[in-house]
Short mmCIF file of C-alpha atoms and ligand atoms in Angstrom, two decimals:
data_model
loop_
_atom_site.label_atom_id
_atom_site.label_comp_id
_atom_site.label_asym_id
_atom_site.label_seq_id
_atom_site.Cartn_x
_atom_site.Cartn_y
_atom_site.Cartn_z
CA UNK A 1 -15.98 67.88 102.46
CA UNK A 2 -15.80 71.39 101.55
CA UNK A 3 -15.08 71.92 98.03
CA UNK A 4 -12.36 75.00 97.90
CA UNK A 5 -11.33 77.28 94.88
CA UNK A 6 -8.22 79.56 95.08
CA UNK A 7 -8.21 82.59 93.16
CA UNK A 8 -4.30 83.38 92.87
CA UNK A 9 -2.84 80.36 93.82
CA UNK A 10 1.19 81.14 93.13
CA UNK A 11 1.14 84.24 95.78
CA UNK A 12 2.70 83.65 98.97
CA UNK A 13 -1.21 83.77 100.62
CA UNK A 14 -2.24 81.45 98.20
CA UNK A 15 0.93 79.05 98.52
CA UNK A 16 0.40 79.62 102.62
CA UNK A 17 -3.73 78.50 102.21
CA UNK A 18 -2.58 75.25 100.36
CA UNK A 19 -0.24 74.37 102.92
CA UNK A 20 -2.67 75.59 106.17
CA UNK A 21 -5.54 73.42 104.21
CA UNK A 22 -3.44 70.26 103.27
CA UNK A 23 -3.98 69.42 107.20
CA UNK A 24 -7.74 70.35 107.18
CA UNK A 25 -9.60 67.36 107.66
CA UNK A 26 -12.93 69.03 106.00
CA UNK A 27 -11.25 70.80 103.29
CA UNK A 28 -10.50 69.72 99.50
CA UNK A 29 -9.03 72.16 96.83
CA UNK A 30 -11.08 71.31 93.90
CA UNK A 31 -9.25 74.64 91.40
CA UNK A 32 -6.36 76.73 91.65
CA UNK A 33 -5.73 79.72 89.45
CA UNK A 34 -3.17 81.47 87.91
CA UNK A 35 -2.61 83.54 84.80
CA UNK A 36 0.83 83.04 84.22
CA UNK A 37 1.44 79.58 85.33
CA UNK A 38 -1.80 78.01 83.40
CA UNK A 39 -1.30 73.70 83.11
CA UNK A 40 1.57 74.01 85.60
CA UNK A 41 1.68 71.47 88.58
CA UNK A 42 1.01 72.85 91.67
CA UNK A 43 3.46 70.98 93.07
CA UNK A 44 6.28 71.37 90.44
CA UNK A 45 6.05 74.91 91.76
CA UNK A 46 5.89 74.20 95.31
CA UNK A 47 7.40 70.68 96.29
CA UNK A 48 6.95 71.37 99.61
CA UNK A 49 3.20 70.13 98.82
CA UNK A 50 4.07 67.14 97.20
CA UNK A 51 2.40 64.39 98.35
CA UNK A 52 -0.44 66.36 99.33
CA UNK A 53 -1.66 68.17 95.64
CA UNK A 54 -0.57 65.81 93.17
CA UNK A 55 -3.12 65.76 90.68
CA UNK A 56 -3.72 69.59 90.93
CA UNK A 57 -2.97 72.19 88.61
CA UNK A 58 -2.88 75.76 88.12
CA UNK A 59 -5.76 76.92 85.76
CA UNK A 60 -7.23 80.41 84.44
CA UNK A 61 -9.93 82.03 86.46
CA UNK A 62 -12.93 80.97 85.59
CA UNK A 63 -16.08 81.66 87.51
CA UNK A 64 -17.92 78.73 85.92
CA UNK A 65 -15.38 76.36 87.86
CA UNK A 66 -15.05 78.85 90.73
CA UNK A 67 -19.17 78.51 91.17
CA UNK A 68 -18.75 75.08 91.57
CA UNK A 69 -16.93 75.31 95.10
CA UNK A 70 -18.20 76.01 98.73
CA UNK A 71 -15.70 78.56 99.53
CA UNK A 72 -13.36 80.51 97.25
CA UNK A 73 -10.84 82.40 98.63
CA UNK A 74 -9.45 85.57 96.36
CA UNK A 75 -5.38 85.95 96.93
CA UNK A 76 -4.96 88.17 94.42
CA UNK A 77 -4.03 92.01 94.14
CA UNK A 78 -6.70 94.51 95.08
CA UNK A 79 -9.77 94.97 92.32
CA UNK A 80 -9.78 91.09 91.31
CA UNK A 81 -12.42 90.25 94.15
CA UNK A 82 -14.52 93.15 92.70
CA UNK A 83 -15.04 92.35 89.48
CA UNK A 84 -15.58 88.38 90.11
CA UNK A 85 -17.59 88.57 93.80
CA UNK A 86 -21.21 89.25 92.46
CA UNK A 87 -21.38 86.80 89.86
CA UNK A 88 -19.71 84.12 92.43
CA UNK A 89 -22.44 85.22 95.38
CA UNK A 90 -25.13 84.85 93.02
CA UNK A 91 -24.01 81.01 92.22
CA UNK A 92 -24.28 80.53 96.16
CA UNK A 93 -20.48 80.50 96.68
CA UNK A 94 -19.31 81.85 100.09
CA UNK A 95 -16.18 84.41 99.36
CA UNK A 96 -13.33 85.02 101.61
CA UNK A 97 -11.23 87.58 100.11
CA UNK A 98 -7.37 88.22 101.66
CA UNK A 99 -7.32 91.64 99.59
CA UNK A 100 -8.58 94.68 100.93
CA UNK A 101 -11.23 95.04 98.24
CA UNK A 102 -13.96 94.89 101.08
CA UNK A 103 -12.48 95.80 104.24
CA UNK A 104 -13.65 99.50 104.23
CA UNK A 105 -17.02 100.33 104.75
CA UNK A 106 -17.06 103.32 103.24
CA UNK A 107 -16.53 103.16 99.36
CA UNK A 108 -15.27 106.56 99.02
CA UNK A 109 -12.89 105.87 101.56
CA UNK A 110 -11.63 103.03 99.71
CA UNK A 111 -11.02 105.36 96.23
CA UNK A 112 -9.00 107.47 98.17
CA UNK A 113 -6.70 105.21 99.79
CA UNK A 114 -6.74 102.55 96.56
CA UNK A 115 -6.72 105.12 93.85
CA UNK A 116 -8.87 102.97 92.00
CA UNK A 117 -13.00 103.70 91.83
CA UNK A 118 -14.46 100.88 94.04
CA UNK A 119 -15.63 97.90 92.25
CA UNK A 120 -18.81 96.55 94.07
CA UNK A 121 -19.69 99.04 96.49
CA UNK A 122 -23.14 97.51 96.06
CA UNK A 123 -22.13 94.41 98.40
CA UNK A 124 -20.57 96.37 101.15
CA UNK A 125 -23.26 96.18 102.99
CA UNK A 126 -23.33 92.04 103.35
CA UNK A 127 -19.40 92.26 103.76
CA UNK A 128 -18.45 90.71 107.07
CA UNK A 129 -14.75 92.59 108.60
CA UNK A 130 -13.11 88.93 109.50
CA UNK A 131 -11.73 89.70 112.90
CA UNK A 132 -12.87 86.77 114.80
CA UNK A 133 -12.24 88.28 117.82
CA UNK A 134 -14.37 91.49 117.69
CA UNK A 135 -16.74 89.90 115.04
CA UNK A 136 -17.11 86.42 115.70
CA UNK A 137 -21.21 86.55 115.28
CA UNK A 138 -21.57 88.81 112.02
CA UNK A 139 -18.66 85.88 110.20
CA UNK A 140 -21.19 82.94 111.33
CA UNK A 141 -23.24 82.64 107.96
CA UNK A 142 -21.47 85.33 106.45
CA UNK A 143 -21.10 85.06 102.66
CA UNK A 144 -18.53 87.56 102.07
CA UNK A 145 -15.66 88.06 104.10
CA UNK A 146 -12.98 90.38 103.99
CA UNK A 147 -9.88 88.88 105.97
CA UNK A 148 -8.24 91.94 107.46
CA UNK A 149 -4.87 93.06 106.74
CA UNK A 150 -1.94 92.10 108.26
CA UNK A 151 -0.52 95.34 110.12
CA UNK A 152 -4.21 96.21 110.99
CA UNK A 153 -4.74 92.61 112.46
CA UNK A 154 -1.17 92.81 114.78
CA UNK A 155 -2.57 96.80 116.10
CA UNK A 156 -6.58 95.98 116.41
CA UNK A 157 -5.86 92.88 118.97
CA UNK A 158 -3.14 94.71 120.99
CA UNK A 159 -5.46 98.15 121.42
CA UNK A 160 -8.75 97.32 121.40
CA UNK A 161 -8.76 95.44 124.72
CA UNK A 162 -7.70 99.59 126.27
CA UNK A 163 -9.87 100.74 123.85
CA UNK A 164 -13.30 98.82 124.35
CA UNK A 165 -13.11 99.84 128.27
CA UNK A 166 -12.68 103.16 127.15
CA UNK A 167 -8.92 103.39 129.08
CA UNK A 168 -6.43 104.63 126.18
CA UNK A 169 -6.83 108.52 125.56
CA UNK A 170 -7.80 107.71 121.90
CA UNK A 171 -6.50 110.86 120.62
CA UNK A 172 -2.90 110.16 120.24
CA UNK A 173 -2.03 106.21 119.51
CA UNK A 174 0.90 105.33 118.20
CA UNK A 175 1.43 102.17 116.15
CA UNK A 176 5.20 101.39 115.39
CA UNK A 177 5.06 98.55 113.20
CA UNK A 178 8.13 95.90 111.36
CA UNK A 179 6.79 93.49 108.31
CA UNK A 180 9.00 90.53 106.57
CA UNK A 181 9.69 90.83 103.65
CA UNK A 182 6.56 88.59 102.21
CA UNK A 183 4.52 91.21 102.74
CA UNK A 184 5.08 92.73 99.69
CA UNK A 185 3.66 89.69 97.79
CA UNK A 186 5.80 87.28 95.40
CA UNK A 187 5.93 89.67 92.49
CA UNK A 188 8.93 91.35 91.05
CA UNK A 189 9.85 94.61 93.47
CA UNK A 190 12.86 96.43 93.58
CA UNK A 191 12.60 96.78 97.81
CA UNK A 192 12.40 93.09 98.01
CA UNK A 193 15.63 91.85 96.37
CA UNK A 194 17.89 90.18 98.78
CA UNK A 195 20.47 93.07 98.31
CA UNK A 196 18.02 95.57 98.63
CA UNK A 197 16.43 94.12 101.68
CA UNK A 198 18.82 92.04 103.80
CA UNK A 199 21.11 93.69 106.70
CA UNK A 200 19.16 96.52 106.60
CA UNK A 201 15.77 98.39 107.60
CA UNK A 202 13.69 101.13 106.74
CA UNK A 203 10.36 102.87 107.74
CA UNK A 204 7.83 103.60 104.48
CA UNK A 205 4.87 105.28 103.71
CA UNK A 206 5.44 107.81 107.19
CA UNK A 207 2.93 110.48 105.30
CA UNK A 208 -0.20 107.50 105.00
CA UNK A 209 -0.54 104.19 104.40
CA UNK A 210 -3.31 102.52 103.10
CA UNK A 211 -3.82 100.52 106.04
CA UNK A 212 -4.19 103.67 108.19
CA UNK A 213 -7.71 104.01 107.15
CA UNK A 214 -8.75 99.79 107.94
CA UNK A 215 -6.85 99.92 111.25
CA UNK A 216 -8.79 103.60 112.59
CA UNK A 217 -11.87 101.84 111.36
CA UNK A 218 -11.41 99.16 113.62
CA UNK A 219 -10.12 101.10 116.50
CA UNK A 220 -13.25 103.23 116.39
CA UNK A 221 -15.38 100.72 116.19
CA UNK A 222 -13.68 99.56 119.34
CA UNK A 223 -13.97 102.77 121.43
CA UNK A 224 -17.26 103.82 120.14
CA UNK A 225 -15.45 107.47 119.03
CA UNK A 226 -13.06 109.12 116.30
CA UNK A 227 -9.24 107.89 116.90
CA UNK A 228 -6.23 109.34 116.18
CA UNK A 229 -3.50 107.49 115.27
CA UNK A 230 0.11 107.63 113.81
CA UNK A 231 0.86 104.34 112.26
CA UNK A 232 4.52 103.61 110.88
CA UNK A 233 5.39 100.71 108.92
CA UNK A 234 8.78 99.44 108.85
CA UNK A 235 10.39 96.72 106.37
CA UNK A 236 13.02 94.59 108.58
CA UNK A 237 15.34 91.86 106.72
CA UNK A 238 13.13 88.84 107.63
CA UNK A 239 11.25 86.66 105.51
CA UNK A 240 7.79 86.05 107.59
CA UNK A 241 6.74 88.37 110.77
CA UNK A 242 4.80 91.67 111.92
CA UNK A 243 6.08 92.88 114.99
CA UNK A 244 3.84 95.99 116.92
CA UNK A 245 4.75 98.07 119.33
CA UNK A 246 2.02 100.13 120.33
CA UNK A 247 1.57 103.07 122.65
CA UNK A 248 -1.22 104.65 124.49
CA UNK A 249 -1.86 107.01 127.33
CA UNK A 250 -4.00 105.15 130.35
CA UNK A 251 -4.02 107.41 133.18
CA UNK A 252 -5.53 105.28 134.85
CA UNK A 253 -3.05 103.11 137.19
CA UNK A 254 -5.11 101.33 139.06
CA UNK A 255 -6.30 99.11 136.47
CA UNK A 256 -4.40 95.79 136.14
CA UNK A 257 -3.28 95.67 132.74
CA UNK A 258 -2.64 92.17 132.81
CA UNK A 259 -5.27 90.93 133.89
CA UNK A 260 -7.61 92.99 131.61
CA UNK A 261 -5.95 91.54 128.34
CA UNK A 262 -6.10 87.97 129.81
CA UNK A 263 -9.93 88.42 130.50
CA UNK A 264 -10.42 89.80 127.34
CA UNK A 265 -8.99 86.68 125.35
CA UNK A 266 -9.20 84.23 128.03
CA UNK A 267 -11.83 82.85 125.09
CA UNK A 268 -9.76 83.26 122.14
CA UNK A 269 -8.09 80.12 120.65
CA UNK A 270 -5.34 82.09 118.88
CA UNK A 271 -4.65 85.12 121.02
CA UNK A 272 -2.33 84.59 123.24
CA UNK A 273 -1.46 86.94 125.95
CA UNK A 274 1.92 85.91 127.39
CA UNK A 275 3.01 86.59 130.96
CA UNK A 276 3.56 90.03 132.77
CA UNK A 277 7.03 91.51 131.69
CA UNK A 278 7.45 89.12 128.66
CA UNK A 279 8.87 90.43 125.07
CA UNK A 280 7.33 88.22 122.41
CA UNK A 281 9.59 87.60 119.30
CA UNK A 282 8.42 87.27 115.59
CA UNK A 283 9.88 83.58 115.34
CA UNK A 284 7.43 82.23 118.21
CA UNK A 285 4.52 82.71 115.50
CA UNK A 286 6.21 81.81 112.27
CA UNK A 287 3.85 79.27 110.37
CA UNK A 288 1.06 79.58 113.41
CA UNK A 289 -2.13 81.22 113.64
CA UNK A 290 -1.32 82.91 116.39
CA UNK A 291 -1.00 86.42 117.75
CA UNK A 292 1.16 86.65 120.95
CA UNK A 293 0.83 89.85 123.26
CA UNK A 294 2.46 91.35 126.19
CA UNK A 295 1.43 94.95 127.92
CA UNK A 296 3.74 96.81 129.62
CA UNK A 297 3.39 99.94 132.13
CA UNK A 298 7.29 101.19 131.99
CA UNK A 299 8.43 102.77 135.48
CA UNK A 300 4.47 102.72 136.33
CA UNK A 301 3.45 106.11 134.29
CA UNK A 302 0.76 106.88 132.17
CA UNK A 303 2.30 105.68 128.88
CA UNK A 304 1.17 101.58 128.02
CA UNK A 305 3.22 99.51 125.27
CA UNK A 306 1.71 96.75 123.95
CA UNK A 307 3.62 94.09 122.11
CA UNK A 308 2.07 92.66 119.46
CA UNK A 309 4.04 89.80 117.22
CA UNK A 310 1.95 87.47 114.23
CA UNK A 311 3.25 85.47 111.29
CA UNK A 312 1.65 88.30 108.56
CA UNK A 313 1.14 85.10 105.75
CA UNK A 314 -0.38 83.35 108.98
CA UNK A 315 -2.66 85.42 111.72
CA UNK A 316 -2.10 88.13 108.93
CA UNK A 317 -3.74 86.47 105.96
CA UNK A 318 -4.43 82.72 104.94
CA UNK A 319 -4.72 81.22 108.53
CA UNK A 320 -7.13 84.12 109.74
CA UNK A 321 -8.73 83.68 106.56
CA UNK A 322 -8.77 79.57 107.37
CA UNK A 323 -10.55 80.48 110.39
CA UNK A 324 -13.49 82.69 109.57
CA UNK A 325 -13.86 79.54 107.41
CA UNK A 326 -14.29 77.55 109.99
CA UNK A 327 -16.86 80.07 111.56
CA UNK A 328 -18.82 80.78 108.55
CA UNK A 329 -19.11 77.13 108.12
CA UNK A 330 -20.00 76.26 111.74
CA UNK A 331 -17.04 74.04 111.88
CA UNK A 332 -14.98 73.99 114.94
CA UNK A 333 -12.61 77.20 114.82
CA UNK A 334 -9.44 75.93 115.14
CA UNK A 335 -9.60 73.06 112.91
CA UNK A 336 -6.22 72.83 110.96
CA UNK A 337 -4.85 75.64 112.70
CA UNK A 338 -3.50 74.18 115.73
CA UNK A 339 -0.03 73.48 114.80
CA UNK A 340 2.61 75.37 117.08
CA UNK A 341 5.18 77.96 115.26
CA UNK A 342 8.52 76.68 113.74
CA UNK A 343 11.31 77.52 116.26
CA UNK A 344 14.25 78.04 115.31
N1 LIG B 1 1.78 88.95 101.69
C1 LIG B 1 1.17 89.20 102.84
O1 LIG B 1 1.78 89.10 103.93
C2 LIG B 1 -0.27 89.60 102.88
C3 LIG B 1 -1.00 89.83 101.73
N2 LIG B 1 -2.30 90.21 101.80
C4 LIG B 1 -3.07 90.48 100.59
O2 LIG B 1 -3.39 89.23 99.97
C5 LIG B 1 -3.42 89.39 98.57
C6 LIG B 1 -2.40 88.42 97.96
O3 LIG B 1 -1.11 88.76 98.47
P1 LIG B 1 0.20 87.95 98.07
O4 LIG B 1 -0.09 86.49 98.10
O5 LIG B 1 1.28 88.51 98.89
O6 LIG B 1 0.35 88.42 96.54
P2 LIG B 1 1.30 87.88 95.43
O7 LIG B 1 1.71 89.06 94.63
O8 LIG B 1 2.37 87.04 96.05
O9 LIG B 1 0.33 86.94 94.54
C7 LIG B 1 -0.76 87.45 93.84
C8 LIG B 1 -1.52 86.32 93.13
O10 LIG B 1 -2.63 86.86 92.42
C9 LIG B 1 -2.63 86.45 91.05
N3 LIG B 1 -3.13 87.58 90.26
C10 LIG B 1 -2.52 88.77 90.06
N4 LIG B 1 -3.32 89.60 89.34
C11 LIG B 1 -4.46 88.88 89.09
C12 LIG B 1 -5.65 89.18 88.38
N5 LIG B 1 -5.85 90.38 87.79
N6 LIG B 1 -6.61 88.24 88.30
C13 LIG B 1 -6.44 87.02 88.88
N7 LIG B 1 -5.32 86.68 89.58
C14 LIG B 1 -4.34 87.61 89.67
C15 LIG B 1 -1.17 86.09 90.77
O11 LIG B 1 -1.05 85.06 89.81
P3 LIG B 1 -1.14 85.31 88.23
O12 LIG B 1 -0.61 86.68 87.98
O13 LIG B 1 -0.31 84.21 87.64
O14 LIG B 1 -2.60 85.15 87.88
C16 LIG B 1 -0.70 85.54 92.12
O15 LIG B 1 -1.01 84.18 92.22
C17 LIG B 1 -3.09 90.86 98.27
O16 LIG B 1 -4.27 91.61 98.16
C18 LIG B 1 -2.32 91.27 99.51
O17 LIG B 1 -2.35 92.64 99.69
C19 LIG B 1 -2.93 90.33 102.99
C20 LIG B 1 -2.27 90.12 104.17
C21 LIG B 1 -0.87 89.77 104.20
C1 LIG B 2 6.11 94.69 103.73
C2 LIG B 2 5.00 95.23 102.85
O1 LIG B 2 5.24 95.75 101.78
N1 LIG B 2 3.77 95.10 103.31
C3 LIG B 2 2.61 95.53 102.58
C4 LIG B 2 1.38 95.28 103.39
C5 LIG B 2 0.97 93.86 103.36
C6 LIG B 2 -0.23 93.60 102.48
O2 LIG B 2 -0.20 92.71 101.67
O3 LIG B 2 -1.27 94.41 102.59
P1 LIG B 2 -2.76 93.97 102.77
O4 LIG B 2 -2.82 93.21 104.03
O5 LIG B 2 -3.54 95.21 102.80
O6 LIG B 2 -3.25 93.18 101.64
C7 LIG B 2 2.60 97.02 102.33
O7 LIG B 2 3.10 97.77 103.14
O8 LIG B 2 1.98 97.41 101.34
#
């Protein structure tokens, strides 16, 4: 059995990582923290889990029980998994961290966008960038993870398939994006009231996002060259979801798009690249790991649109971060991930 810790345990990640976990046959949550919640019962909290987390409770962090766990994933606010990382490592804890505390490689990079001084920019150079799919070897063994973020998961697996052949005219992507709601975490935010955030929708942070940064680091790493990219977020009235719509120029029509992205994750247990002309929806991921693609070529002309639709709590956070478990551990991938979305 692996022997789990939680580090922020009443977020919607760390509420999504109980449930994902309460059907993996290897894993066992041995401690669950929370701050504000200290002595509370898991499952008073979240009865969706009775029956499965009976006996556990919310508790303060405390790296002393933290150390004692195989794996101890951080779903917490950026900056926690800086201060507590080092002192877990050194105990021989593997860390899988759902912030974006180690998702940049470049620390200064990570001050800008953060506005925060980088916490351990000492142990960026063991820190693993959890995409399974471009990264599968450096997460085997890998002690510290950083689970990308949920826009830059939903735009990396829909571009880099153009942008590893070196297709897409990386100069001018364009990554339209739509989040649910749970994005913005469980805490108290004016934007996410019901009022505020039902029968309505809005773009945000047009000028620069901080996800701008992870998601050009990825894409460059992809086509081996600088990227540019305009990236614009949008918050839609739904609860879970990203939807992407991507755009590239491929002047290059004689490549079969289709075929490319099904070679490319013919492999890949949770990419799946639906059928010529299809228009995935957000509710055929909800509650999977799963991203769903489609690639388009409209009238034939230079300009592609990629599709690209994951459940961000899912793909987006705790189940990608479930399955670089899995890897690290040398478990089988997809173990407790298979389950198929909720539909309706
Ligand atoms: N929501 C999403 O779709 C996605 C989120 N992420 C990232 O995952 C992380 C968690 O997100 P989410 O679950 O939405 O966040 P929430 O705001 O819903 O939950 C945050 C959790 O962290 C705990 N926490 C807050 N501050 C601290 C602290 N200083 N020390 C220890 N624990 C703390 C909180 O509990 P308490 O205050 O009681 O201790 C709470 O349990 C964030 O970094 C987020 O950006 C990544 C991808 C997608
Ligand atoms: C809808 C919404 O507010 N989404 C969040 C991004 C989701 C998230 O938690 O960001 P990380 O993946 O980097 O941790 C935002 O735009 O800030």
């Amino acid at each position: 059995m692996v022997r789990i810790g939680i580090v922020g345990g009443t977020g919607y990640t760390g509420v999504e990582l109980l449930r994902l976990l309460a059907a993996h046959p290897q894993a066992r949550v041995e401690t669950i923290t929370s701050r504000s919640e200290e002595g509370v019962r898991v499952v008073d909290m979240y009865p969706n889990l009775r029956g499965h987390y009976d006996d556990l409770k919310f508790s303060v962090p405390d790296t002393a029980a933290l150390g004692q766990c195989d794996v101890v994933f951080f779903a917490t606010p950026h900056g926690v998994a800086h201060s507590l990382a080092a002192e877990l490592l050194a105990t021989g804890t593997r860390i899988i961290d759902l912030s974006a505390d180690f998702r940049l490689s470049d620390a200064q990079l990570w001050s800008k966008w953060y506005g925060q001084p980088h916490g351990a920019p000492e142990l960026l150079g063991e820190a693993v960038y959890g995409l399974p799919e471009v990264n599968r070897d450096a997460i085997r063994n890998a002690r510290l993870i950083a689970v990308p973020g949920c826009y830059p998961t939903s735009v990396q697996l829909g571009l880099i398939p153009l942008l590893e052949k070196g297709l897409a005219q990386p100069d001018n992507l364009i990554a339209d994006c739509k989040s649910g709601v749970s994005g913005a975490g469980r805490g108290t935010n004016l934007g996410s009231l019901f009022c505020e955030a039902t029968e309505s929708m809005k773009a945000y942070a047009v000028g620069g996002h901080r996800h701008l940064p992870e998601i050009r680091q990825g894409l460059q790493r992809a086509a081996g060259r600088e990227v540019g990219l305009t990236f614009v977020p949008h918050l839609t009235p739904m609860i879970r979801g990203i939807h992407s719509t991507l755009y590239a120029q491929v002047p290059d029509r004689s490549v079969d798009l289709q075929q490319l992205f099904e070679e490319r994750y013919a492999n890949e247990p949770f990419v799946d690249v639906l059928p010529a002309g299809s228009h995935p929806e957000t509710r055929s991921v909800r509650g999977a790991n799963v991203c769903r693609l489609a690639v388009h070529r409209p009238q034939g002309g230079d300009l592609v649109v990629v599709l690209s639709v994951i459940d961000n709590l899912v793909k987006g956070a705790s189940g990608q971060a479930i399955q670089n478990m899995n890897i690290a551990l040398g478990l089988d991938e997809r173990m407790g991930l298979e389950l198929p979305a909720l539909m309706p």
